[in-house]
C-alpha positions in Angstrom: 58.4 79.2 -22.8 55.8 76.5 -22.0 55.6 75.0 -18.4 56.9 71.3 -18.4 54.3 68.7 -17.9 56.2 65.5 -17.0 55.4 61.9 -15.7 55.7 61.8 -12.0 57.8 58.7 -12.0 60.1 58.8 -15.2 59.9 62.6 -15.9 59.1 62.3 -19.5 57.4 65.1 -21.1 53.6 64.3 -21.4 52.7 67.1 -23.8 50.8 65.5 -26.6 50.9 61.9 -25.2 48.4 59.8 -23.3 48.6 59.7 -19.6 46.8 58.6 -16.5 46.0 60.9 -13.6 46.4 58.6 -10.4 45.8 60.1 -6.9 46.5 63.7 -8.3 49.7 62.5 -10.0 50.2 62.4 -13.8 51.6 59.2 -14.9 52.5 58.0 -18.4 51.0 54.7 -19.6 54.3 52.9 -19.4 54.9 53.8 -15.6 51.3 53.3 -14.9 51.3 49.7 -16.2 54.4 49.1 -14.3 53.9 50.8 -11.0 50.2 51.8 -10.5 48.0 49.3 -12.2 45.7 47.2 -10.0 46.1 43.5 -10.3 43.1 41.5 -11.7 41.6 39.1 -9.2 41.1 36.5 -11.7 44.2 36.3 -13.9 46.6 38.0 -11.4 48.0 40.2 -14.2 48.0 44.0 -14.1 45.1 45.9 -15.5 46.7 48.3 -17.9 45.8 51.8 -18.7 44.3 50.7 -22.1 42.2 47.8 -20.5 38.6 48.3 -19.1 38.7 47.8 -15.5 35.9 46.6 -13.2 35.8 46.7 -9.4 33.8 45.4 -6.5 34.6 45.7 -2.9 38.2 46.7 -3.3 38.9 44.0 -5.9 39.6 44.6 -9.5 39.1 42.6 -12.8 39.8 43.0 -16.5 36.5 43.2 -18.3 37.1 39.9 -20.0 38.1 38.2 -16.6 34.8 39.2 -14.9 32.9 36.0 -15.5 30.8 33.5 -13.3 33.2 31.1 -11.7 30.6 28.3 -12.3 29.3 28.7 -15.9 31.9 31.4 -17.1 29.3 33.7 -18.4 30.6 37.3 -18.9 29.2 39.5 -16.1 30.2 43.0 -17.0 26.6 44.0 -17.7 24.8 41.2 -15.8 23.7 40.7 -12.2 26.0 38.9 -10.1 26.6 37.8 -6.5 30.0 37.6 -4.6 30.3 34.6 -2.3 32.2 34.6 1.0 35.0 32.6 -0.6 35.6 35.4 -3.2 34.0 33.7 -6.1 31.7 35.7 -8.4 28.6 34.0 -9.7 25.7 34.9 -12.0 22.3 35.1 -10.4 21.3 31.6 -11.6 24.4 29.9 -10.5 24.6 31.8 -7.2 21.0 30.6 -6.3 21.9 27.0 -7.0 25.0 27.2 -4.9 23.5 29.2 -2.0 19.9 28.5 -2.3 17.8 26.3 0.0 18.0 22.6 -0.8 14.9 20.4 -1.2 14.6 17.9 1.6 13.2 15.4 -0.8 15.6 15.5 -3.8 18.4 17.6 -2.2 18.5 19.9 -5.3 18.4 23.7 -4.9 15.0 25.2 -4.7 15.2 28.1 -7.1 13.6 31.4 -6.1 10.0 31.7 -7.3 9.6 28.0 -7.9 6.6 26.3 -6.3 7.7 25.1 -3.0 6.5 24.0 0.6 7.9 25.3 3.9 7.6 23.3 7.1 9.4 23.7 10.3 12.2 25.6 8.7 12.7 23.2 6.0 11.8 23.6 2.2 10.6 21.0 -0.5 10.0 21.2 -4.1 6.2 21.0 -4.2 6.2 17.7 -6.1 9.0 16.4 -3.6 6.6 17.0 -0.6 5.0 13.7 -0.7 3.2 11.3 2.0 5.4 8.8 3.4 2.9 6.0 2.9 1.3 6.4 -0.6 4.2 8.5 -2.1 1.7 11.0 -3.5 2.4 14.9 -3.4 0.6 16.6 -0.6 0.1 19.9 -2.4 -3.0 21.6 -1.1 -4.2 18.6 1.1 -4.1 18.7 4.8 -1.3 16.5 6.4 0.0 15.2 9.6 3.6 14.4 10.8 4.7 11.4 12.7 8.3 11.9 13.8 10.1 13.1 10.7 7.6 11.4 8.3 4.8 13.3 6.5 1.5 11.5 5.9 -1.6 12.7 3.9 -4.8 12.7 6.2 -6.3 9.4 4.7 -3.0 7.4 5.1 -2.4 8.8 8.7 -5.9 7.7 9.5 -5.4 4.3 8.1 -2.0 3.6 9.7 -2.2 5.3 13.2 -5.9 5.8 13.9 -7.6 3.5 16.6 -9.9 1.0 15.0 -13.5 0.7 16.2 -14.0 -2.7 18.2 -17.2 -3.0 16.3 -16.9 -2.2 12.7 -13.1 -2.2 12.6 -12.8 1.0 10.8 -10.5 4.0 12.2 -11.9 6.5 14.7 -11.0 9.9 13.5 -12.7 11.9 16.3 -14.5 11.3 19.6 -15.3 7.8 20.2 -16.0 5.7 23.4 -13.8 3.4 25.3 -15.3 0.3 27.0 -13.1 -2.4 28.6 -10.0 -0.9 27.0 -11.6 -1.1 23.5 -12.3 1.9 21.3 -15.9 2.3 19.8 -17.4 4.9 17.3 -20.2 6.5 19.2 -22.7 5.3 16.6 -21.4 1.8 16.9 -21.8 1.6 20.5 -25.6 0.5 20.4 -27.7 -2.2 21.9 -27.2 -5.3 19.9 -31.0 -5.9 19.8 -32.8 -2.7 19.7 -29.9 -0.5 18.3 -30.5 2.2 20.8 -27.4 4.4 21.5 -25.8 3.4 24.9 -23.4 6.2 25.5 -24.5 7.8 28.9 -26.9 5.1 29.7 -26.9 1.7 31.7 -25.9 -1.2 29.9 -24.2 -4.6 30.1 -22.2 -6.9 27.9 -22.7 -10.5 27.0 -20.3 -12.5 24.6 -18.7 -9.4 23.1 -22.1 -7.9 22.5 -23.7 -4.8 24.4 -27.1 -4.5 25.4 -29.5 -1.9 27.0 -31.0 -3.0 30.4 -34.3 -3.8 28.9 -33.1 -5.9 26.1 -30.7 -7.6 28.3 -33.5 -8.6 30.7 -35.9 -9.9 28.0 -33.4 -11.6 25.5 -30.2 -12.5 27.3 -30.5 -12.6 31.1 -31.0 -16.0 32.8 -34.3 -16.4 34.7 -34.2 -16.9 38.5 -35.3 -20.5 39.3 -36.9 -19.1 42.2 -38.9 -16.1 41.2 -38.7 -16.6 37.5 -37.4 -12.9 36.9 -34.4 -12.0 34.9 -31.0 -12.0 36.7 -29.6 -8.8 35.4 -26.8 -8.0 38.0 -28.4 -4.6 38.3 -29.6 -2.9 41.5 -30.9 -5.3 44.4 -29.5 -8.8 44.2 -26.6 -8.4 42.2 -25.0 -11.6 43.6 -26.1 -14.8 41.8 -26.1 -18.5 42.8 -25.6 -21.2 40.2 -26.0 -24.9 40.7 -26.4 -27.8 38.2 -27.6 -25.5 35.4 -30.0 -23.6 37.5 -29.5 -19.8 38.7 -31.0 -17.9 41.5 -30.9 -14.4 42.8 -29.0 -14.8 46.0 -32.1 -13.4 47.8 -34.3 -16.1 46.3 -31.9 -18.9 47.1 -33.8 -20.0 50.3 -35.4 -23.2 51.6 -38.7 -23.8 49.8 -40.4 -25.1 53.1 -39.1 -22.6 55.8 -37.8 -19.8 53.6 -34.4 -19.9 55.4 -31.8 -18.1 53.2 -29.2 -20.8 52.0 -26.7 -18.6 50.4 -23.2 -19.9 51.4 -25.0 -22.7 53.4 -25.5 -26.5 52.9 -28.7 -27.2 51.0 -30.4 -30.2 49.4 -31.9 -30.1 45.8 -35.0 -32.2 45.5 -37.3 -32.2 42.4 -35.7 -29.0 41.4 -36.5 -27.3 44.6 -34.0 -26.5 47.3 -34.4 -27.2 51.1 -32.4 -26.7 54.2 -31.0 -29.9 55.6 -33.6 -30.0 58.3 -36.5 -29.6 56.1 -35.0 -32.0 53.6 -35.1 -34.8 56.3 -38.9 -34.2 56.8 -39.7 -34.8 53.2 
């Protein structure tokens, strides 16, 4: 007599019939579909013994139900990704959904595409543009001002200090004089064009001069000694009166040589005298 080979649940004889082995139990297809089949995560129906079943991380699908949640592409034999919310997506839709978004157009930056990363942010290469001229930066150098990006020429034009002399931007170095910026090559004597950085110089009517040129071309001549009044060295104080100028040490009585700086004096025929000597004239 042949041993019985029955369904674990309904006890029907399974000899010559299709059955499923489930957890070491032999189950007829009818009982399997009713009592043992996994539920499809997509359609919520049982995955019968005759259906092809796919599973991923303790979840199950009919083969035809295993599709991208975005584009509905069948994924039984395709790469896919599982999102935290349970959705299954193809590689392309998953990248679009989860990938980095461009700071320029806010569209997804696809893996492998040309892009720019800066301060933990990403842009499409064509979206990484100068705030001023709107041209893509690409391989150029750039500078940031706050959250705005500038190509080097636009940053220079907009933010660099302008030379007091030539009015062009100062990109590096430079000289400051009377709170005004200058290019080193622009800070030269107005007359002889000699560079003045690190040398003695003076200014007159918005122009700068070396000492020699100032003495010969610009400085007033002392009415007493006829030498230039430069303001340098001995005799930096000047006395001015009725269009004439004197070194302070030259401003003395023509007759007795008494210094008249800060004292009363008399001008007679373009000469100065102390009051006593003026009475004797």
